[in-house]
Every structure is written in structure tokens, then in C-alpha cells.
XYZ file of C-alpha atoms in Angstrom:
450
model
C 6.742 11.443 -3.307
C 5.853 13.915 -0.745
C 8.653 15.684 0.593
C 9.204 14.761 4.562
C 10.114 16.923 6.841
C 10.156 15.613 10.074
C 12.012 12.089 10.748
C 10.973 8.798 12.020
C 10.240 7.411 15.586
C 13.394 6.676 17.606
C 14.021 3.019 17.828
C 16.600 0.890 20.042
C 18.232 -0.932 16.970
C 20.214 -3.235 18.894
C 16.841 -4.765 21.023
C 14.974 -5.598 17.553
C 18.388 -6.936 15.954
C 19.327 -8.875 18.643
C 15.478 -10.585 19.105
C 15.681 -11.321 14.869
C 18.654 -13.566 14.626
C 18.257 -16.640 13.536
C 14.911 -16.203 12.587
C 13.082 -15.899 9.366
C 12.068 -12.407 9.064
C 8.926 -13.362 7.255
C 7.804 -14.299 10.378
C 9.114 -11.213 12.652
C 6.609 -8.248 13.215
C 8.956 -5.198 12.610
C 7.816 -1.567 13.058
C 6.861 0.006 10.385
C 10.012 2.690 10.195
C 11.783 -0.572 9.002
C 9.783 -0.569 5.584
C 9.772 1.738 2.687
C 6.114 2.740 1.318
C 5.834 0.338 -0.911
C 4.873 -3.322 -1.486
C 6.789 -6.565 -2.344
C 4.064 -6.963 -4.781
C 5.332 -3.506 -6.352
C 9.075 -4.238 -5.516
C 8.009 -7.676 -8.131
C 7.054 -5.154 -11.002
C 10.190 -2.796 -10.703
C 11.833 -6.461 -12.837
C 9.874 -4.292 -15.900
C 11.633 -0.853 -15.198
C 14.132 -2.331 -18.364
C 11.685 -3.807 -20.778
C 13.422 -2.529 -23.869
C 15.645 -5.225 -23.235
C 12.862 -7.826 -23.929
C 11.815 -5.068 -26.688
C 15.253 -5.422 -28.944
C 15.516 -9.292 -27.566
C 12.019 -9.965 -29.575
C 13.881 -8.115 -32.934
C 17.308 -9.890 -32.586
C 17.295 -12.643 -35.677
C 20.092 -14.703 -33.725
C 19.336 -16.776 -30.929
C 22.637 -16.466 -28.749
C 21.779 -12.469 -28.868
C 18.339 -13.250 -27.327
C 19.765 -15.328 -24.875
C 22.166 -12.397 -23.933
C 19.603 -9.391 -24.067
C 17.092 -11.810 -21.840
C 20.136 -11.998 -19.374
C 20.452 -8.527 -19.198
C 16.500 -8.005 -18.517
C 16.635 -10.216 -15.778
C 19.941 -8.728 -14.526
C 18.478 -5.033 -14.638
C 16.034 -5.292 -11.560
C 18.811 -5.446 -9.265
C 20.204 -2.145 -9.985
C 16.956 -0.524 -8.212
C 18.159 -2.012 -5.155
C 21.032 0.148 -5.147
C 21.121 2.765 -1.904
C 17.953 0.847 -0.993
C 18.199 -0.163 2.333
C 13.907 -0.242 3.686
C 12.355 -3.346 3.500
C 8.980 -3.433 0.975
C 5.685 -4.007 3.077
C 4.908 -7.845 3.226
C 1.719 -8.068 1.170
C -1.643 -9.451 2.865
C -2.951 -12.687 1.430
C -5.334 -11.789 -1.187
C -3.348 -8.378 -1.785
C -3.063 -7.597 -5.747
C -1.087 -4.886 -8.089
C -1.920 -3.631 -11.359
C -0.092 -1.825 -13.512
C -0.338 -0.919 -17.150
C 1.925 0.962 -19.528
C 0.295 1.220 -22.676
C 3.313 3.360 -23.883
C 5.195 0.507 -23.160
C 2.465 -1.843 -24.559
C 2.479 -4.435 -21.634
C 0.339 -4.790 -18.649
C 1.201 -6.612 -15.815
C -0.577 -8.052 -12.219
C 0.733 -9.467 -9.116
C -1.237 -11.080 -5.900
C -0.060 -12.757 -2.538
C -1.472 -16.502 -3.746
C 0.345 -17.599 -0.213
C 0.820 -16.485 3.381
C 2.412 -19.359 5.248
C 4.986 -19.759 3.159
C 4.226 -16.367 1.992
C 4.758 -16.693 -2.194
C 4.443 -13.482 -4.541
C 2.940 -14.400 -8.064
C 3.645 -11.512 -10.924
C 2.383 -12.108 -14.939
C 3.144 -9.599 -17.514
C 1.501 -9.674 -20.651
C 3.563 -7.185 -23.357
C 2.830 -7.062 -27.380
C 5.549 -9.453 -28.435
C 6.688 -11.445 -24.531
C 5.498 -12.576 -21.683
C 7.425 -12.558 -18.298
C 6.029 -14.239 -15.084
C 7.822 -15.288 -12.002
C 6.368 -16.503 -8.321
C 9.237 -16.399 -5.010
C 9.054 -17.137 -1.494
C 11.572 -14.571 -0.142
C 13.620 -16.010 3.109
C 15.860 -13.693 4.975
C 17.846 -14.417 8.287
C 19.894 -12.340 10.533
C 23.216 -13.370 10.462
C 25.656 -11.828 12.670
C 26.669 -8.807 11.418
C 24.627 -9.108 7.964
C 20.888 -9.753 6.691
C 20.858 -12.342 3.853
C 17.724 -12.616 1.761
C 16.920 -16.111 -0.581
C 14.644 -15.697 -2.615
C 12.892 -19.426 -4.440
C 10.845 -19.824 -7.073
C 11.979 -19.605 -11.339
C 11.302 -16.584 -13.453
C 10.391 -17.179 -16.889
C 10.498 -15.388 -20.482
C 8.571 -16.255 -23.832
C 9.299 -14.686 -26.597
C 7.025 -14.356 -29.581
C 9.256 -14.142 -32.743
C 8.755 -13.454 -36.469
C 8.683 -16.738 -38.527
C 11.343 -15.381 -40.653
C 13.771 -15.716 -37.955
C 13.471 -19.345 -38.015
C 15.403 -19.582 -41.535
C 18.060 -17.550 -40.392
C 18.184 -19.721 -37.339
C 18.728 -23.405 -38.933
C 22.291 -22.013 -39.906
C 23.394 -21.981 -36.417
C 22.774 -25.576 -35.966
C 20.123 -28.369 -34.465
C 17.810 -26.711 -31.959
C 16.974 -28.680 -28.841
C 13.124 -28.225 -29.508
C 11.113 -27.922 -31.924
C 9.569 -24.356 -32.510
C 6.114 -24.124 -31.088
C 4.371 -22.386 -33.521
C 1.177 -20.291 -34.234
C 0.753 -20.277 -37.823
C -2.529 -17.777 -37.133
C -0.583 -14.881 -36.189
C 2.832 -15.516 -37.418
C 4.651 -16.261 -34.758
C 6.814 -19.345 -32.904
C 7.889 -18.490 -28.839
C 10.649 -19.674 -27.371
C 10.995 -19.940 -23.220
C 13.865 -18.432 -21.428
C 14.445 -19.107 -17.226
C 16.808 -18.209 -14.585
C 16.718 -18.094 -10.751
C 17.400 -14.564 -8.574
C 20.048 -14.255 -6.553
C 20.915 -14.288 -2.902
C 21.066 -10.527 -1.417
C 23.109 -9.884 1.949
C 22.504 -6.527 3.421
C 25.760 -5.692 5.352
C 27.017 -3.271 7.755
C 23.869 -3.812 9.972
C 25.707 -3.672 13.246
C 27.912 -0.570 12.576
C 24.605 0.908 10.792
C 26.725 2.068 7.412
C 23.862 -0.448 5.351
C 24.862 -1.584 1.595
C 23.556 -4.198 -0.511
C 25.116 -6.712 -2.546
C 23.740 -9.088 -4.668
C 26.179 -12.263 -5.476
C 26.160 -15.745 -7.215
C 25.462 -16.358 -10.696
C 22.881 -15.553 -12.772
C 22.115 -18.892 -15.404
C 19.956 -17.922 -18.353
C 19.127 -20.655 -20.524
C 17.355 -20.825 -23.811
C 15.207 -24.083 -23.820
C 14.385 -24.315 -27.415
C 18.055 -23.840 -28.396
C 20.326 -24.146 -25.749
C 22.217 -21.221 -25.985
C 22.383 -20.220 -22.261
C 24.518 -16.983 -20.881
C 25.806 -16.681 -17.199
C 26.109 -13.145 -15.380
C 28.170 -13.753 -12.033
C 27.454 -11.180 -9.367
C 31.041 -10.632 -7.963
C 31.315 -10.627 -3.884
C 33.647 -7.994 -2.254
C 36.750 -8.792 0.269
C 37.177 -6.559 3.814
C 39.022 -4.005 1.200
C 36.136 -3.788 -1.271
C 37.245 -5.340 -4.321
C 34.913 -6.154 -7.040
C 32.461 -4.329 -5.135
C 28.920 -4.363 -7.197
C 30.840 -5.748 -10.115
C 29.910 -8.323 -12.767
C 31.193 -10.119 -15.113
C 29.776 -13.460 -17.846
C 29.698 -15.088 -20.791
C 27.627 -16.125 -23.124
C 27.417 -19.996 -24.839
C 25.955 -20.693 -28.305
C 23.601 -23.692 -28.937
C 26.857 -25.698 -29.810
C 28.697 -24.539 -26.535
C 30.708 -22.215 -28.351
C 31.505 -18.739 -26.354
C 30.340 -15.620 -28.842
C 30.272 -12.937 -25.764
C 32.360 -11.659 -23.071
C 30.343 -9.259 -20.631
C 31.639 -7.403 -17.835
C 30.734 -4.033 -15.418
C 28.685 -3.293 -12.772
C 25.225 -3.796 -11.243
C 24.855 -0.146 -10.510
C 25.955 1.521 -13.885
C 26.180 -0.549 -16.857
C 27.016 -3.997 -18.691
C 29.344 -3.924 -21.545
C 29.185 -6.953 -24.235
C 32.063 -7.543 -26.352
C 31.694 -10.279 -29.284
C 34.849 -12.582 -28.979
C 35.293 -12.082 -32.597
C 34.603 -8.438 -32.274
C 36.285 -5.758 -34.854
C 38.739 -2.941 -34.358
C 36.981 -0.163 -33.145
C 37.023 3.199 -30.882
C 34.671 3.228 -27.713
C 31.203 1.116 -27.525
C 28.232 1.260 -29.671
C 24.937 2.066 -28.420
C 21.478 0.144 -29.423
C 18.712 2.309 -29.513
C 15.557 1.438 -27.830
C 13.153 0.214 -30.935
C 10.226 2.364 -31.292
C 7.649 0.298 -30.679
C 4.498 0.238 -33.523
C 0.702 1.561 -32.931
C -0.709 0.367 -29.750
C -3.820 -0.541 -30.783
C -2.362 -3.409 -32.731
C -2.204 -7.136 -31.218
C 0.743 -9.862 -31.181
C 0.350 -10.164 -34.864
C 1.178 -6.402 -35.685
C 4.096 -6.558 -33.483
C 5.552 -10.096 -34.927
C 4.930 -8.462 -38.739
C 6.400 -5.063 -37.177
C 10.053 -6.703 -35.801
C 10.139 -9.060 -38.907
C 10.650 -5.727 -40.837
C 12.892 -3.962 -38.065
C 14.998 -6.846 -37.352
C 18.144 -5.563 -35.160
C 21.853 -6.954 -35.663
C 24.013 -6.557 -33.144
C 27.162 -4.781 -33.794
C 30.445 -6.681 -33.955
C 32.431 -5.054 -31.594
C 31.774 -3.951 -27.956
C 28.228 -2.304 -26.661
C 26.883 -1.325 -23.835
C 24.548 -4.053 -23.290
C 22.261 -2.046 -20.194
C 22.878 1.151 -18.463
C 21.078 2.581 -15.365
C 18.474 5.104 -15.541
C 19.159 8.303 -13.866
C 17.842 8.361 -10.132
C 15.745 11.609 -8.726
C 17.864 13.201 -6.287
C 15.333 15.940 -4.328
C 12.281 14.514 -2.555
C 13.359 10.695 -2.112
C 14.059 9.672 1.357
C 13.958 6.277 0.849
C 16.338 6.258 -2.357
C 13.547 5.209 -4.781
C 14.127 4.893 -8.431
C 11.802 7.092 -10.895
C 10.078 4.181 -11.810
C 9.789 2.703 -8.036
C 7.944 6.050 -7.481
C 5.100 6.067 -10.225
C 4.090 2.221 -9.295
C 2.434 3.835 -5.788
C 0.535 6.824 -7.659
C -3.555 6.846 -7.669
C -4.728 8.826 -9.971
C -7.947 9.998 -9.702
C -8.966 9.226 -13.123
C -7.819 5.382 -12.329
C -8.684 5.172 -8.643
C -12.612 3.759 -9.300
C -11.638 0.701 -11.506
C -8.710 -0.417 -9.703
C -9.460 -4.493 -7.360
C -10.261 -2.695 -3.697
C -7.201 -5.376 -2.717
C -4.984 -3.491 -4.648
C -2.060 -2.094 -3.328
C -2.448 1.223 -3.490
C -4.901 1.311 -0.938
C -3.102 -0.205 1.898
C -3.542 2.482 4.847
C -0.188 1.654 6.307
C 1.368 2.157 3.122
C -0.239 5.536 2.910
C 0.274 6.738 5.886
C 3.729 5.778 6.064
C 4.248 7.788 2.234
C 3.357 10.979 3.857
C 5.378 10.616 6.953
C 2.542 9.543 9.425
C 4.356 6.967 11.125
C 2.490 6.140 13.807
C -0.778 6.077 12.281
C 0.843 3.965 9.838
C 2.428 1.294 12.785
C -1.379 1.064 14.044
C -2.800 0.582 10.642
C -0.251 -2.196 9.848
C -1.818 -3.947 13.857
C -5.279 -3.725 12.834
C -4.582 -5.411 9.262
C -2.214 -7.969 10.685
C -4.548 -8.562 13.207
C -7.802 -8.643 10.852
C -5.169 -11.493 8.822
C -4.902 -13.798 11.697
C -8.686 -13.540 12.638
C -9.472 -14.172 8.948
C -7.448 -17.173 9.120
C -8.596 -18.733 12.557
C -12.421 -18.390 10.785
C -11.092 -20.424 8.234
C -9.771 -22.926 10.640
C -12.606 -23.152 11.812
C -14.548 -23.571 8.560
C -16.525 -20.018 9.286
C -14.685 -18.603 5.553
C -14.447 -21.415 2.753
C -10.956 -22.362 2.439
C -8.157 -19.643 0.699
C -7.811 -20.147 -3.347
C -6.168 -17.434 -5.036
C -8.190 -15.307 -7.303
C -6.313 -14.919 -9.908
C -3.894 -17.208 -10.559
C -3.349 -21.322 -9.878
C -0.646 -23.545 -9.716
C 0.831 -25.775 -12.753
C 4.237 -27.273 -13.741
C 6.613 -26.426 -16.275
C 7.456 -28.850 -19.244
C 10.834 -27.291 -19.444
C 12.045 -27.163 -16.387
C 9.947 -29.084 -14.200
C 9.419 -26.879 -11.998
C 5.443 -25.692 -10.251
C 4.872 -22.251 -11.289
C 1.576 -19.899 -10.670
C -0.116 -19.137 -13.694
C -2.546 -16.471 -14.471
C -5.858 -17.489 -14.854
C -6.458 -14.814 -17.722
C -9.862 -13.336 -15.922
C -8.983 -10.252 -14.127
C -8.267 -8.366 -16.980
C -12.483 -9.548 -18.372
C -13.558 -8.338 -14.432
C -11.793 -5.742 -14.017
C -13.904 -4.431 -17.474
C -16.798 -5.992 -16.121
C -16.715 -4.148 -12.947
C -16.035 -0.790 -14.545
C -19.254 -0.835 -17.415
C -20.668 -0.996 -14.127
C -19.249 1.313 -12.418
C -20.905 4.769 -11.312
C -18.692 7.400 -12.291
C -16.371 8.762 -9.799
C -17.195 6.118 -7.116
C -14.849 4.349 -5.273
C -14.318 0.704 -5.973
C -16.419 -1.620 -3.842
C -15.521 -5.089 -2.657
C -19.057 -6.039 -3.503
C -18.783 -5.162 -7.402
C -15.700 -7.699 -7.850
C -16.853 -11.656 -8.142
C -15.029 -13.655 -5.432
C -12.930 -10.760 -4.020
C -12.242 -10.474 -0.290
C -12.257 -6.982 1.799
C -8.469 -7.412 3.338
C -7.810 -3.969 4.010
């Protein structure tokens, strides 16, 4: 990030507090020194900052350790939070984010499907999982604290060697039966959990810190081997302050896991039956095979580098180190590289892509006014967008790139990805006159929103 220099615009606190409580701050215009320069649509991606975790889950031959490496993937987002006190900027209807890691073999894409409630959809497509999750984020003023619910279910599939299913009939009757693809040598199995509430306190004393509480229910549909993480909350003396501790169940109900730590440092696992041992073993991250390879290389490639867990304690997640110089708004490493444009990427990103919000911009580099009066004008462009709609001027809003369905396993509506942006996006760049900026008018069925 750039560095800044100079600080923000001074604001009467108190007046903007005091006109917010009560009130759904989806629907409260806040100046822009309130936000950091990012997205909610980018905040939704930092969930992949820990994909290893989904990495040695996809290797592990034993379902209960799935179950527990999936809970500590969808634990491991929260620790970004940490000293993070700037809201995200609320993304436009329409607004999309792209972002691919081909190191990481996964790419992943988020748009605003919904403005009124407004509802985030994200879909990640790696070599051996897929993760996807939609949320309507509510978040009240309450007294002295801000409390943030988020809605919605986040969901993992797993593609898994065949070979672990023989290994897996010794545990016991599954709840499912595997779903299979014989083709590539695979069968997936579906893990889901809810996020937690957040409360910001300390808002009327202006010493901010987050915590997250509740607990944290992973469950395993094909098995039924489910793990709970319970985010601890503190007392006026500030016990069990960001701590955590869980358990995970076998298919059969059985505890095989204690877990305890903290959200902002690390999770320790400890196998109830676990051996005599000095200090806690560490699980590398798996090098992952040739990128160029599909599902099928990866299934064949953790079939042969099958992981077991060590019987006795590990540390189960630890936090990546944070940059210290150049980060006023206390962003994480990885926070930091979802906002960067390349100029080598810049022509074939969607023109509704994140990255080229001029608010979000401005605000990067310090320019906070011209980043308040950007935020107007594209607020204001929203509502007159919507009144032509209203008045049947526009055709009516559909998402591009994703539509709504229900989940067998949970019941539960969920916003799927259509599977064509990836197909335009190629489209649009054979296309494409080298070193020209994207153009609204190159994409099929996108909107200019910024």
C-alpha cells in the first residue's frame, strides 16, 4: 500500500454515532474515513488466505480429520479481522472480484447479486475443493458496541481419492452414500457451517477491538462427523479474550479431538487418545502437483501422498505474519495483494470489477475527499439506476453471474455460479486489443456501474 502521510478529515464521532443507533448500518451513508480501501466483495475472498487447510483436508484418509481441518479453514478468516477496525466499502449491485492464484491452483469470483437486502455471493473453484458462500451482513449500533450478523451458509466439497473410501467403511455406516465420478476418480463429500456474530467494542471511549463469539458447527453431511469451534466472549476483566476452544465428534458421536487457543495466533488439536510426547507436531503444507493438471491429476496425486495425522498434539492453524511498515489500516499481507492492478492483468479484468472503484482508489492513496465525492456520484448513479428500473426504463436486475438454488443437504437457498464468466472473460480477451482498457461494451450483459 502506499505509504500515507497526512491523516484523515476531522469528524464529530459522537453526531454520526449518535444518528446510527438502532439502525441497520447497511442502510446508513457513512463518510468514507469510516471504510478501509477495500471491498466486502474482497473482505469475502480473504476466507482463502488459509487454503492449505482445504489442501491437507483433501489428503487426510479419515473422515473425522477432514471434518476438523475444514473447521479450521473456516475458522482462519477471522484472524484477518484482528486490529481491523475500518469497515470494507459496501459493494454496488452488479460489482464483481476476481482473483486467481494459480500457485495456489484455485480461482475464485464474487458479485453483489443483491442490494436491498444487500447479499455478497463468492465461488471458488481449486484443483481438488470447492468453497462457496453468499451473506447478508446486518450490523446495529448498540450502546456502547457495533454488532455485525452476518446470514447465509458457507459450504465445502471435497473431491477425494477413491481409495479413501476403503479405508473409510472401517469407521462405520456413512449417512450418505458417496457421490461418485467414476471418470476422474473421485467421490466429494459436502461440509457447512454458519459465521459468527462480530461486536466491535469500545466505540464510545474510541479504544476499538473486535471479537468474534458463538460457536462455530461444522458438519460432515455424508458422514456425520461434525466438529464445533466456540469463539469464547470476554468479562469487564478480559478473560478468555480472543480465545477458543472445541471438539470434534466422529460419525458414531464419539469425541477423537480436543482443540483449544486463540483466534489471533494459533489452534492446537490434541487426539483424546494422543501419545506421550514433548511439544506439538507440525503438518507441512503439501506441495501441491503441476498446475497444468485437472481434478483428476490432483485426486491420483493425494491418493499417493495421503497425510496421517499424528497421534499426539499439533498445531492445527497458525497466523501468518502481519506487515508492520506501510499499513495504516492494519491489513494482512494477503488483504493487501487482493486490491493490486497489475498492468499486465488490468485489460482482461469485468470493468465492474473491484479494482476499479474510484472511491476505493482514491481513498488507497490518501485522497479522501475526492474519494467521499466519488462514493456520492456512484451512490447516486445506484439510486437513479434503480428508479429507471422502477420505472421499466432498464429491464429488471438478474445477476450476471450467478442464480439462486437450494441445497439437498441442508435445505437451505444458496447462489450458485453459473460457470460462464470464466468462458467470457476468455472470450473478451481473444478480443481484446493489446494494452487497452477493458470496455463495458466487450462483456455480454454487463452493466457500466462505476
Amino acid at each position: 500500500l502506499p505509504e500515507i502521510s497526512r491523516g484523515g478529515p476531522s469528524l464529530n464521532l459522537w453526531s454520526i454515532i449518535r444518528g446510527a443507533i438502532g439502525k441497520d448500518l447497511s442502510k446508513v451513508s457513512v463518510p468514507v474515513f469510516f471504510n478501509e480501501p477495500t471491498s466486502f466483495l474482497q473482505r469475502f475472498t480473504e476466507d482463502m488466505e488459509y487454503c492449505e487447510l482445504l489442501d491437507i483436508a483433501a489428503r487426510l484418509p479419515r473422515s473425522e480429520d477432514r471434518t476438523l481441518f475444514v473447521a479450521g479453514f473456516a475458522m482462519s478468516n477471522y484472524a484477518s479481522t484482528f486490529g481491523r477496525i475500518a469497515k470494507p466499502f459496501n459493494p454496488l449491485l452488479g460489482e464483481t472480484f476476481e482473483y486467481v492464484r494459480r500457485d495456489k491452483r484455485y480461482r475464485a469470483l464474487s458479485e453483489q447479486v443483491e442490494h436491498h437486502p444487500p447479499i455478497s455471493a463468492c465461488w471458488v473453484e481449486g484443483s481438488s475443493y470447492v468453497y462457496h458462500a453468499d451473506t447478508n451482513i446486518k450490523s446495529k449500533f448498540n450502546s456502547g458496541s457495533l454488532t455485525v450478523v452476518p446470514t447465509g451458509v458457507c459450504h465445502v466439497e471435497l473431491r477425494l481419492p477413491l481409495a479413501f473410501l476403503e479405508r473409510d467403511d472401517a469407521l462405520g455406516a456413512a449417512r450418505q452414500a458417496a457421490r461418485i465420478n467414476e471418470a476422474e476418480g473421485y467421490f466429494t463429500e459436502h461440509y457447512t457451517w454458519n459465521k459468527l456474530t462480530t461486536n466491535v467494542n469500545g466505540i464510545m471511549i474510541a479504544s476499538f477491538w473486535i471479537e468474534h463469539v458463538g460457536d462455530l458447527d461444522v458438519v460432515n453431511h455424508r458422514t456425520g462427523d461434525a466438529t464445533r469451534l466456540t469463539f469464547m466472549q470476554s468479562g469487564w476483566t478480559g478473560k478468555n479474550k480472543f480465545k477458543v476452544t472445541g471438539e470434534a465428534r466422529n460419525r458414531r458421536g464419539d469425541r477423537v479431538y480436543e482443540v483449544a487457543g486463540d483466534w489471533t495466533s494459533k489452534l492446537v488439536a490434541r487426539p483424546v487418545d494422543a501419545q506421550a510426547g514433548d511439544g506439538e507436531a507440525e503438518i507441512a503444507c503439501p506441495r501441491q502437483p503441476d498446475a497444468s493438471g485437472g481434478t483428476g491429476d490432483a485426486v491420483r496425486y493425494a491418493a499417493s501422498n495421503a497425510i496421517d495425522v499424528p497421534r499426539r498434539p499439533f498445531v492445527l492453524w497458525r497466523i501468518n505474519e502481519r506487515p508492520q511498515t506501510n499499513n495504516t489500516y492494519h491489513l494482512t499481507a494477503f488483504a493487501m495483494s487482493l486490491n493490486d492492478k497489475p498492468a499486465g492483468l488490468e485489460p482482461y479484468l469485468c470493468p465492474t470489477d473491484s479494482r476499479f472503484r474510484p472511491d476505493q482508489r482514491a481513498m488507497e492513496t490518501g485522497e479522501y475527499e475526492l474519494a467521499d465525492q466519488e462514493k456520492s456520484r456512484l451512490e447516486n448513479k445506484q439510486r437513479a439506476t434503480r428508479r429507471r428500473r422502477e420505472q421499466g426504463e432498464l429491464r429488471p436486475w438478474k445477476p450476471r453471474w450467478f442464480s439462486r438454488r437450494v441445497d439437498d443437504d441442508s435445505g437451505e437457498s444458496y447462489w450458485c455460479f453459473n460457470g460462464e464468466y470464466w468462458d467470457e472473460r476468455e472470450r473478451v480477451a481473444a478480443e481484446q486489443a493489446p494494452g487497452r482498457l477493458p470496455s463495458v461494451d466487450k462483456w455480454s450483459n454487463v452493466e457500466d456501474i462505476f
